[in-house]
Short mmCIF file of C-alpha atoms in Angstrom, two decimals:
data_model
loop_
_atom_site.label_atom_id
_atom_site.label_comp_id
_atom_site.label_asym_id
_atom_site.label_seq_id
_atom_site.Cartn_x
_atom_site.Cartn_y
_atom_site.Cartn_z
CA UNK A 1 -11.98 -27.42 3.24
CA UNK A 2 -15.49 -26.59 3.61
CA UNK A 3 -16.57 -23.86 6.24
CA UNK A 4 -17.27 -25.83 9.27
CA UNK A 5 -15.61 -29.09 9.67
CA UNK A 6 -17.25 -32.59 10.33
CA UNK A 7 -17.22 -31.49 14.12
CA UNK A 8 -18.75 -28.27 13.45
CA UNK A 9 -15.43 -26.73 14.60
CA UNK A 10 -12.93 -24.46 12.76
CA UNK A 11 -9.41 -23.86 13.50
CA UNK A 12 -8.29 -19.98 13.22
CA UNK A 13 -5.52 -18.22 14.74
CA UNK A 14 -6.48 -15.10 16.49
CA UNK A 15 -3.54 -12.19 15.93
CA UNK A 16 -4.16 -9.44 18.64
CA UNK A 17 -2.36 -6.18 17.65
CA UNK A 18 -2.94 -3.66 19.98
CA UNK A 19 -0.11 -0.93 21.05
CA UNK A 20 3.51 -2.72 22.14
CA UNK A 21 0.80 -5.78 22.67
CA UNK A 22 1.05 -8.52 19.85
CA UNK A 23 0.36 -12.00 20.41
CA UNK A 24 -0.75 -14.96 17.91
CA UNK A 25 -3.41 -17.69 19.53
CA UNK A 26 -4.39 -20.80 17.54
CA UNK A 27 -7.81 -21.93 19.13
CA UNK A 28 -10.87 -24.45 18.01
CA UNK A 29 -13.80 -22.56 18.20
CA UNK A 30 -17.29 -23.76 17.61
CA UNK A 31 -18.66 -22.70 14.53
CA UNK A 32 -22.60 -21.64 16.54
CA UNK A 33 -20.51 -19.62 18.59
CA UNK A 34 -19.82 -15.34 18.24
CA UNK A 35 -16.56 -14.01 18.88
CA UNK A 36 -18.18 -11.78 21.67
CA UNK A 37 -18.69 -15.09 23.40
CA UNK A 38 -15.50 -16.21 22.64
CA UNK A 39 -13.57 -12.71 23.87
CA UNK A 40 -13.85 -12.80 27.62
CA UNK A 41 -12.12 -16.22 27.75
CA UNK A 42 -9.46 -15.26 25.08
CA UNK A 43 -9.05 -12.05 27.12
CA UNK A 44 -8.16 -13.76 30.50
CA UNK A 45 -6.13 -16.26 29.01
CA UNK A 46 -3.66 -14.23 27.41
CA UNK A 47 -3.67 -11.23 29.61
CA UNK A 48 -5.37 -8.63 27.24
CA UNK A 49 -4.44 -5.03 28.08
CA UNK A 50 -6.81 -2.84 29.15
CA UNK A 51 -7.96 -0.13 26.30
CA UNK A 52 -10.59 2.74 26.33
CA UNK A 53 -12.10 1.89 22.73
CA UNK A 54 -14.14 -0.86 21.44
CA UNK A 55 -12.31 -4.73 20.50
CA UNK A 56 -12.70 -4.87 16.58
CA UNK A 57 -12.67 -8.10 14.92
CA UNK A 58 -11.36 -7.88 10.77
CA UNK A 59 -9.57 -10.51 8.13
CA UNK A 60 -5.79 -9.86 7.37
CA UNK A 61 -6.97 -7.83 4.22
CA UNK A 62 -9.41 -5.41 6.90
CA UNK A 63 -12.67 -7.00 6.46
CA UNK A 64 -14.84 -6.00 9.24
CA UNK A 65 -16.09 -9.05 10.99
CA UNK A 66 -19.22 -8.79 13.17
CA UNK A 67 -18.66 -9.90 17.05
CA UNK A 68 -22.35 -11.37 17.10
CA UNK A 69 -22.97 -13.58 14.56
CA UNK A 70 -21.63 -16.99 14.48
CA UNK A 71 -19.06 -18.37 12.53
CA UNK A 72 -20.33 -20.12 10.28
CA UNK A 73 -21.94 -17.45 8.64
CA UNK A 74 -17.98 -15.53 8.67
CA UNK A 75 -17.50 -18.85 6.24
CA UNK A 76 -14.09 -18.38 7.61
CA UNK A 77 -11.88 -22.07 7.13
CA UNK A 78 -9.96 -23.96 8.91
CA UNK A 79 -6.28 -22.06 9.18
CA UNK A 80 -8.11 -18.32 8.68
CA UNK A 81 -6.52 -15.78 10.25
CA UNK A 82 -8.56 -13.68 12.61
CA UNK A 83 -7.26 -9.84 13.75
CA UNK A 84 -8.30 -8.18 17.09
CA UNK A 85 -7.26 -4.46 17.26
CA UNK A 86 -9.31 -1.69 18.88
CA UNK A 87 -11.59 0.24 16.73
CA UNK A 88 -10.01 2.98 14.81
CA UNK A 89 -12.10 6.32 14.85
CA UNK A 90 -13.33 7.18 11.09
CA UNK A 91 -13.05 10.74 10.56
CA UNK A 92 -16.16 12.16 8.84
CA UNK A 93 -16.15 13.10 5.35
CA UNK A 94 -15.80 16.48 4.35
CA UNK A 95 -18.96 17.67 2.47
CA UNK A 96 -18.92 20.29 -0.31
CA UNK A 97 -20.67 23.19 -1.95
CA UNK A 98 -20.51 23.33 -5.46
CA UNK A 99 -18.26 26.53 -4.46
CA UNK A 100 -15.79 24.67 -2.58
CA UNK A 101 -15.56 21.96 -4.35
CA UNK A 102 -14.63 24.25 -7.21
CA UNK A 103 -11.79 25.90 -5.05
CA UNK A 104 -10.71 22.55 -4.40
CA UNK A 105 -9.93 21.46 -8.00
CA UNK A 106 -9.06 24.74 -8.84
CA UNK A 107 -6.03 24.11 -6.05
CA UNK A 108 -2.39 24.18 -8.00
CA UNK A 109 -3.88 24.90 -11.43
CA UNK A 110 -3.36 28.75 -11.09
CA UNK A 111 0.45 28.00 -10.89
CA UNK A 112 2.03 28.60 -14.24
CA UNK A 113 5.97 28.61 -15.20
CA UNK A 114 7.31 30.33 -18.01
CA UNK A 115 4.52 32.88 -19.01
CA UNK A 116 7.05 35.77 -17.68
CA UNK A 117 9.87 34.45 -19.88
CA UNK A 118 7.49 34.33 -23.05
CA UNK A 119 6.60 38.09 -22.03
CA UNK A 120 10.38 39.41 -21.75
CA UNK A 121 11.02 37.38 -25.51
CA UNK A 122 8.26 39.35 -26.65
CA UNK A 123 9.31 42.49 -25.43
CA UNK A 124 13.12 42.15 -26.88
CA UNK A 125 11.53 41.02 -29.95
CA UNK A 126 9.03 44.00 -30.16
CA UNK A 127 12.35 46.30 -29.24
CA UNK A 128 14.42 44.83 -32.31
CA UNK A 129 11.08 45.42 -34.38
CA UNK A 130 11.20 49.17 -33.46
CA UNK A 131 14.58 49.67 -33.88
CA UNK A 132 15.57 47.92 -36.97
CA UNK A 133 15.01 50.63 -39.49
CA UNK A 134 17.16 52.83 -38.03
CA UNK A 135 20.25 50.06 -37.76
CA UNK A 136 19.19 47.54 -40.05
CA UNK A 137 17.78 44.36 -38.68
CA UNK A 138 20.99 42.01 -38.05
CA UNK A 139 22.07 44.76 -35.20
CA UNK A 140 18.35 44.75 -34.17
CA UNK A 141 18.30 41.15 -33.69
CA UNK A 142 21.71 40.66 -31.81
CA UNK A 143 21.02 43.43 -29.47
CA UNK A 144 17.23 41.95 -28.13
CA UNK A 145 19.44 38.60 -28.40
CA UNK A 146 22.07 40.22 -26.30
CA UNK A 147 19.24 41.79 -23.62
CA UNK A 148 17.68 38.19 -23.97
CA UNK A 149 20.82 36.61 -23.06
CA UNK A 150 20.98 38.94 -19.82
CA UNK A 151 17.78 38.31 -18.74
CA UNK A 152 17.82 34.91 -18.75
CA UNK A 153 21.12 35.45 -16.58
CA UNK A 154 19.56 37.67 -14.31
CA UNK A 155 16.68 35.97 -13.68
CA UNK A 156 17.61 32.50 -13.81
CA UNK A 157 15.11 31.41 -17.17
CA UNK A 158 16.61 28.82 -19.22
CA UNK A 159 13.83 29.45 -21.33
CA UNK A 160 15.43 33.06 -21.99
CA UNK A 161 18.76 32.42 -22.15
CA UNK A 162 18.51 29.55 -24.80
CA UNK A 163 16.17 31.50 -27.10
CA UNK A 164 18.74 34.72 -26.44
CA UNK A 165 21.76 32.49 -27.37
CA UNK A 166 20.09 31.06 -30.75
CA UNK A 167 18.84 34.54 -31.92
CA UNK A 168 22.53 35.65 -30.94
CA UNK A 169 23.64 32.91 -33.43
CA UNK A 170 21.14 33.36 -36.27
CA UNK A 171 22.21 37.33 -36.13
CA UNK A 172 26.30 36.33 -35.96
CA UNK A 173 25.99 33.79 -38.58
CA UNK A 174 23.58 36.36 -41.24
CA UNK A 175 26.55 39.34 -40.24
CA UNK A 176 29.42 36.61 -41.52
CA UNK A 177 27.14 35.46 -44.67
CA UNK A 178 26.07 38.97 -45.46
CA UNK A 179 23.11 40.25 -47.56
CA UNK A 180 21.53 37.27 -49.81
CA UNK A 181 21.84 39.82 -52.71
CA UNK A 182 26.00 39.44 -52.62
CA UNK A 183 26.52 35.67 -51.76
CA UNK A 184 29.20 33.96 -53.07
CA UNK A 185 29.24 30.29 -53.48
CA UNK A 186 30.33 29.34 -49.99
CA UNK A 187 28.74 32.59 -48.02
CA UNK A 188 25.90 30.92 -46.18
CA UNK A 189 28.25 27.84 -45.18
CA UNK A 190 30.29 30.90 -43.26
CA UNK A 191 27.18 32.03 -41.93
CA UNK A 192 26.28 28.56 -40.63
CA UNK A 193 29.58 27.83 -39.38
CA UNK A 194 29.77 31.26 -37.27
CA UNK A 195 26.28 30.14 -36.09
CA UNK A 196 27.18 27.02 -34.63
CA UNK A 197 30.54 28.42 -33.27
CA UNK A 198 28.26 31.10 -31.43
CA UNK A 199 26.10 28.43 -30.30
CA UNK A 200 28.07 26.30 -28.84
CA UNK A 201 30.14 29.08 -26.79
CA UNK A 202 26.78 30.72 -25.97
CA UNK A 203 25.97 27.22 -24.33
CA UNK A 204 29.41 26.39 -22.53
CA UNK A 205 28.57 29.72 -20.91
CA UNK A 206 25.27 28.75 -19.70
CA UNK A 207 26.93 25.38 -18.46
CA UNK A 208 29.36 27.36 -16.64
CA UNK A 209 26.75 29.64 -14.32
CA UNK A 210 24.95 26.00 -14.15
CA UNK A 211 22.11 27.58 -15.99
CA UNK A 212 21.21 25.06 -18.87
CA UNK A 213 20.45 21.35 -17.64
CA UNK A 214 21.87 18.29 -19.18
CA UNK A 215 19.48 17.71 -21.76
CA UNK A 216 19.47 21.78 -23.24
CA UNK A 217 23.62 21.25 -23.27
CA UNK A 218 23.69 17.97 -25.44
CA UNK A 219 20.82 19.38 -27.46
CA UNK A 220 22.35 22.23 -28.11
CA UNK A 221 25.96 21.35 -29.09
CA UNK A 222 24.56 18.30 -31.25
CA UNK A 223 22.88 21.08 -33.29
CA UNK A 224 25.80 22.69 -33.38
CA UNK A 225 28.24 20.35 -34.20
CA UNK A 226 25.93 18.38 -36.84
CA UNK A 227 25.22 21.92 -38.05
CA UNK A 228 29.01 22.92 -38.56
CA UNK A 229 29.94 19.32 -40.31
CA UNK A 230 26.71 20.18 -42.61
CA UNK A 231 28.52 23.48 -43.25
CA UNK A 232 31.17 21.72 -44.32
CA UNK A 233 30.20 19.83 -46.89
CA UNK A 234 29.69 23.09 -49.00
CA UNK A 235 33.73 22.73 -50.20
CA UNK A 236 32.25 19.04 -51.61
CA UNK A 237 31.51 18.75 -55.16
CA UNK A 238 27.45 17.95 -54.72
CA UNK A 239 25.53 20.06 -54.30
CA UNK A 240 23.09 17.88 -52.41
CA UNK A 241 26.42 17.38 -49.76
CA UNK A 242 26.04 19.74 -47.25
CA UNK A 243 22.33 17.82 -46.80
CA UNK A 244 23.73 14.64 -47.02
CA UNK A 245 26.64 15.44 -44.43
CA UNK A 246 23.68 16.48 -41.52
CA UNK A 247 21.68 13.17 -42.26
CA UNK A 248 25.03 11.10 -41.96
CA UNK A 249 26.14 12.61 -39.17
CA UNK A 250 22.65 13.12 -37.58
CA UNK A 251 22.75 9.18 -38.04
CA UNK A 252 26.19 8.50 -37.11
CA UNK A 253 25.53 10.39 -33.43
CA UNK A 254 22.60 8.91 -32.72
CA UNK A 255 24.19 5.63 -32.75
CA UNK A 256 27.11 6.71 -30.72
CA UNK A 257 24.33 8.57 -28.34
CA UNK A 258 24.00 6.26 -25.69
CA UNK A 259 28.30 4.99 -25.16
CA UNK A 260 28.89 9.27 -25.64
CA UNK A 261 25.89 9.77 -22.75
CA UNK A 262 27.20 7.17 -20.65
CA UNK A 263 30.72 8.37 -20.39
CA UNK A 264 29.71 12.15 -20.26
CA UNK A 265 27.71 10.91 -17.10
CA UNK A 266 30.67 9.34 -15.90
CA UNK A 267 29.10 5.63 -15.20
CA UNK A 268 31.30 3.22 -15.88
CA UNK A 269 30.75 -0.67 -15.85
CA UNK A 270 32.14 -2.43 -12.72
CA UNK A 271 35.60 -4.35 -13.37
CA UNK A 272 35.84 -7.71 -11.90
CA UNK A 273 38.70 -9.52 -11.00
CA UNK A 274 40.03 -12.70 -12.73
CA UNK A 275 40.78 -15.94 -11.28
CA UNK A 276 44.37 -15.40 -9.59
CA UNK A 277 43.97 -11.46 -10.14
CA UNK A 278 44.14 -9.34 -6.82
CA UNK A 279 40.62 -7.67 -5.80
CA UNK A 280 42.26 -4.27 -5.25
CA UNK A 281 42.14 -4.32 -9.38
CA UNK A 282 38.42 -3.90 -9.26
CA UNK A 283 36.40 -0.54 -9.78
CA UNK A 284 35.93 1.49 -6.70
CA UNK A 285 31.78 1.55 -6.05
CA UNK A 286 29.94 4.68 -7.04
CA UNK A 287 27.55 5.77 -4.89
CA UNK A 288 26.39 8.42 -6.60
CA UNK A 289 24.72 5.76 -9.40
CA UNK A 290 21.58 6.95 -9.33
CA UNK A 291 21.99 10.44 -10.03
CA UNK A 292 24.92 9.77 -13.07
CA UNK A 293 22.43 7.22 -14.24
CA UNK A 294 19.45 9.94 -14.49
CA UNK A 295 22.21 12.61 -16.00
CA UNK A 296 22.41 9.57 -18.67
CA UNK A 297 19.35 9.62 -19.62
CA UNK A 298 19.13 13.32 -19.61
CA UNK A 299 21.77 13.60 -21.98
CA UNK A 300 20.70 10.96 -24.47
CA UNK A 301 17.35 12.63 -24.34
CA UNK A 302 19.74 15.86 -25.48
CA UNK A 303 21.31 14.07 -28.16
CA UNK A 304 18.70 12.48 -29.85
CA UNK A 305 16.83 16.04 -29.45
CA UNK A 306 19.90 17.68 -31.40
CA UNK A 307 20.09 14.76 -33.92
CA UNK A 308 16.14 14.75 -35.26
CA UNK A 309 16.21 19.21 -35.34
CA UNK A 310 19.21 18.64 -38.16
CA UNK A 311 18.64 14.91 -39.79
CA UNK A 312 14.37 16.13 -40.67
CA UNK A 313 14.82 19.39 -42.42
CA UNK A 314 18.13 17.65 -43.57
CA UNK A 315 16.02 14.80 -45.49
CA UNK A 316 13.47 16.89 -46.84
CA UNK A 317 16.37 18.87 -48.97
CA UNK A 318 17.60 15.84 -50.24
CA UNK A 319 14.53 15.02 -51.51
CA UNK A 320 13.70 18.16 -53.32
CA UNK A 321 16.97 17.77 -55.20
CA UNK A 322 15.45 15.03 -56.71
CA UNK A 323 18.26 12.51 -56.75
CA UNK A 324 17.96 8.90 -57.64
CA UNK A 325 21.13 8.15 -54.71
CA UNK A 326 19.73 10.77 -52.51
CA UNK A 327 16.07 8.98 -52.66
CA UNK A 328 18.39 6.02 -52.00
CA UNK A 329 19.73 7.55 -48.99
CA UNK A 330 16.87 8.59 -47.13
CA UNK A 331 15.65 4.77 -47.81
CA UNK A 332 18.87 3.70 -46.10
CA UNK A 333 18.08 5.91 -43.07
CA UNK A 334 14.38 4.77 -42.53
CA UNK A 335 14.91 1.13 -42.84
CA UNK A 336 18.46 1.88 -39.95
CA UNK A 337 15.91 4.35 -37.48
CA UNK A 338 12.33 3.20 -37.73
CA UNK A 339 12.70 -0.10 -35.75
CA UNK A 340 14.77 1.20 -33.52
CA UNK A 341 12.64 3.63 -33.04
CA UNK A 342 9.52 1.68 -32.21
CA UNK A 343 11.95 -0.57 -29.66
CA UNK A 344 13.39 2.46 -27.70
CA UNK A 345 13.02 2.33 -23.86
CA UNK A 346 13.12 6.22 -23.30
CA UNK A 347 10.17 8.44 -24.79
CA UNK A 348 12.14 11.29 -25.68
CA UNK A 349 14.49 9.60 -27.74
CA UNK A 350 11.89 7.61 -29.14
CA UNK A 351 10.17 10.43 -30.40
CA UNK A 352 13.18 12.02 -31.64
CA UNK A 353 13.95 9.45 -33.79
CA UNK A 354 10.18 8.24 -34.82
CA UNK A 355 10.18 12.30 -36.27
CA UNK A 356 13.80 11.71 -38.34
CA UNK A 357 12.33 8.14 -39.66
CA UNK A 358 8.88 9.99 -40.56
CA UNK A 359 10.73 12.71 -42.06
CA UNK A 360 12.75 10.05 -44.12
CA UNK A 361 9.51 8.56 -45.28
CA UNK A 362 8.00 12.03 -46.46
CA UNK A 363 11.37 12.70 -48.11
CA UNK A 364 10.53 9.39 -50.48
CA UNK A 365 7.38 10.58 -51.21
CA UNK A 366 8.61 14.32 -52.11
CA UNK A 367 11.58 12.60 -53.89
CA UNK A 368 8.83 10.67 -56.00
CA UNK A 369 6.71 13.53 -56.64
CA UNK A 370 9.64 15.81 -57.85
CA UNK A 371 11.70 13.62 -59.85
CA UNK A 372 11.69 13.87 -63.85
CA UNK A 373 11.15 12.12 -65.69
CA UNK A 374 9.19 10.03 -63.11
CA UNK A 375 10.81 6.83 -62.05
CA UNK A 376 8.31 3.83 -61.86
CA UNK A 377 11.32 2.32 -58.92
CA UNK A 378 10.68 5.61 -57.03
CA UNK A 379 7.01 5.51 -57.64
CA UNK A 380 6.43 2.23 -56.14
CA UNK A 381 8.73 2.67 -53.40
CA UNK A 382 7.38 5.48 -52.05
CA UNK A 383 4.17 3.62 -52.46
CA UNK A 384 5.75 1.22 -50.10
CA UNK A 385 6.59 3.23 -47.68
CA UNK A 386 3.15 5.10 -47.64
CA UNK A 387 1.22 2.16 -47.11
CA UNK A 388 3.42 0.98 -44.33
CA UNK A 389 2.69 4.40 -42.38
CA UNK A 390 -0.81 4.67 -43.55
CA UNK A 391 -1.50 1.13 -41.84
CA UNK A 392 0.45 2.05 -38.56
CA UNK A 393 -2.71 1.99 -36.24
CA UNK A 394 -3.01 -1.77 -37.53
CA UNK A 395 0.27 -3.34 -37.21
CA UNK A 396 2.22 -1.10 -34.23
CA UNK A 397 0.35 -2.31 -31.62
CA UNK A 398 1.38 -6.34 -32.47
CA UNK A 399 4.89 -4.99 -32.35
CA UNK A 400 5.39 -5.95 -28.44
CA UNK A 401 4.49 -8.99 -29.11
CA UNK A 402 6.99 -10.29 -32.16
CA UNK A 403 8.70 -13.32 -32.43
CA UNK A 404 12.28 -13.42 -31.18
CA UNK A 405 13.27 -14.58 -34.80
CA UNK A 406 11.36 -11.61 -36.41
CA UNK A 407 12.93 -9.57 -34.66
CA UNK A 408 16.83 -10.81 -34.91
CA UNK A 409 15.70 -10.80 -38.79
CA UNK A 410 14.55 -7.03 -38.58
CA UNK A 411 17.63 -6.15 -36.67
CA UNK A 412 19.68 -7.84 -39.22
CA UNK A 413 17.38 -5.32 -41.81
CA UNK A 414 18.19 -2.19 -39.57
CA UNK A 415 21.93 -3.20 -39.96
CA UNK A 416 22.31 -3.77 -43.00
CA UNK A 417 20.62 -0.39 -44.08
CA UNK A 418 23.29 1.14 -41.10
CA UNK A 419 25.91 0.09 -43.00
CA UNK A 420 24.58 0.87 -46.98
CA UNK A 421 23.99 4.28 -45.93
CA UNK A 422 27.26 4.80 -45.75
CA UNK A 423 28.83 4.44 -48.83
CA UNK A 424 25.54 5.44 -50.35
CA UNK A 425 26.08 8.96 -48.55
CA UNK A 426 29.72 9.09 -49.61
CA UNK A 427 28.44 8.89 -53.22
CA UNK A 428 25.49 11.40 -52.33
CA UNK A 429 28.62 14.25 -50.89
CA UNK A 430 30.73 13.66 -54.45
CA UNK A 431 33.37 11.50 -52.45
CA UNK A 432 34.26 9.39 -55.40
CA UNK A 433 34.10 12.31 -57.96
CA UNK A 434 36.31 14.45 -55.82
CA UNK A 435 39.01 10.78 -55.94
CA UNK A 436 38.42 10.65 -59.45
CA UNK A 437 39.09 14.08 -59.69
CA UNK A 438 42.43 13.76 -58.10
#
């Protein structure tokens, strides 16, 4: 409808909102007429109280509406909703110097966390520095890891206690391997074993005195754990195994991430009754949802954290072996991470596994440069693959917006390479040489 009818009325519904006071009137008003005119009537007729400010006239939304001009110039339509409150008092604004205005920005961004931590590393590490010629630099290292370590206890820095606990590990596991000079065959897999042993008692500690968060814990025994099975594979009959092991496994835990985060959380999905069954069979309600559900996240973050640290530098040995089923392999684990990748909800895992899909596409690049005689399959695959990143800005924003058929079909692709890299990476760790063997 037009704003004044054939009449030259309009039908609005004053709201009055005033204190304990509220009170909807539907009136005809005459569209040549001001609201001041209109007030003293409305006022006696429903019993206005009496206020010591100025009536205000606005729209729902706020809209100031002048008292003294008519209505039809308010354009307001039949049904419009008009509000009388008293006037609010506007506070003026605060003017500015330059100098104040300065301080003002300046608020907050003074406060820094961490800087102390960084300081106290760099004193333990200047300590070690000074005292390793005198006992040799494994002793140097575990004691400013051990004086890290208490720090971080004392003071309450997860920052120092983590970076105390992983020099403490890098020092126990060179003690076990021993100087590079006398290795033996399966020296640094001792090493890396004690590491990851140290590692991951060094962090049940710091769970213990509730020091390290969710997301440092599953971080940190994923390393260790992925680390140790790596280790491992230095009894196998590759020599490209103990590589092949930490990209498997790397692979194998980030698809069990989220059902391992979810039950470390303790979230559980709700059991309902069948027809006939009694309801005292269902799940008891968690109230505490919320909080297991962030603790989820936390520790999927963790995981996939732990997972990309071993599966990159994992990849990139592969490919500087060289191997035709090891440049195989790392095409197995691109095609199972990078769309899963670009689909995750969560950024942290999402970056976690965009950096163990990129590293799996430099590793087919390095495997192409390094293999000889060169392979014209290798060749053009890694061609493949560096196109497909090189042209990232152009296709990765259409992703979103895929077909649902494109994308069952690419999750058929990611699949399918799930399950080749398996058998490919038994092949990779000597698995069927080691049967044959037998």
């Amino acid at each position: 409808m037009v704003a004044t009818s054939a009449h030259h009325v309009v039908r609005v519904t004053v709201r009055i909102d005033v204190v304990s006071f509220h009170r909807d009137v539907d009136l005809t008003l005459p569209t040549s007429s001001t609201l001041s005119e209109v007030f003293p009537e409305l006022a006696r007729m429903v019993e206005l109280p009496e206020v010591h400010r100025p009536w205000q006239a606005t729209t729902v939304a706020g809209a100031p509406l002048d008292m003294n001009t008519p209505l039809y110039q308010h354009k307001l339509r039949d049904g419009s909703v008009i509000v009388l409150r008293p006037q609010e008092l506007v506070h003026p604004p605060v003017v500015r110097d330059a100098a104040e205005s300065l301080a003002a920005a300046a608020d907050g961004a003074a406060s820094l966390r961490g800087l102390d931590a960084v300081t106290s590393l760099v004193g333990c590490a200047v300590l070690a520095a000074a005292v390793a010629p005198f006992i040799g630099v494994v002793a140097a290292c575990a004691g400013a890891a051990a004086a890290a370590a208490v720090l971080g206890l004392y003071s309450g820095s997860r920052l120092l206690y983590l970076a105390g606990a992983l020099a403490a590990s890098a020092a126990c596991g060179a003690w076990v391997a021993g100087p590079p000079a006398q290795w033996a065959a399966t020296d640094p897999a001792l090493g890396v074993l004690a590491a990851a042993a140290t590692l991951a008692v060094l962090t049940g500690g710091g769970v213990l005195v509730s020091l390290l968060d969710a997301p440092t814990t599953a971080a940190s025994l994923t390393t260790a754990l992925l680390c140790a099975a790596a280790a491992a594979g230095a009894w196998l009959p590759s020599p490209s195994a103990p590589a092949a092991v930490a990209v498997t496994g790397a692979l194998l835990a980030a698809a069990a991430a989220p059902g391992v985060a979810t039950r470390a959380a303790g979230l559980r999905v709700p059991r309902i009754p069948t027809a006939g069954e009694e309801l005292a069979a269902a799940d008891g309600y968690q109230p505490d949802v919320d909080a297991r559900a962030r603790r989820a996240r936390a520790t999927l973050a963790g995981i996939a954290v732990g997972c990309a640290l071993v599966a990159a530098p994992a990849l990139v040995w592969l490919a500087w072996d060289a191997d035709v089923w090891a440049t195989v392999l790392c095409l197995c684990v691109l095609g199972a991470v990078a769309f899963h990748a670009t689909r995750h909800h969560y950024r942290v895992p999402r970056v976690a596994l965009s950096a163990i899909a990129l590293a799996a596409a430099l590793a087919c690049g390095i495997a192409a440069a390094r293999m000889e005689p060169t392979h014209p399959a290798a060749v053009v695959l890694a061609g493949i693959v560096g196109l497909a990143c090189a042209s990232a800005v152009a296709w990765a924003p259409r992703l979103p917006d895929l077909e649902p058929t494109t994308v069952v079909w690419l999750e058929r692709a990611e699949a399918v390479a799930l399950v080749a890299a398996l058998p490919v990476a038994a092949y990779v760790v000597g698995v069927f040489d080691l049967v044959r063997g037998f």
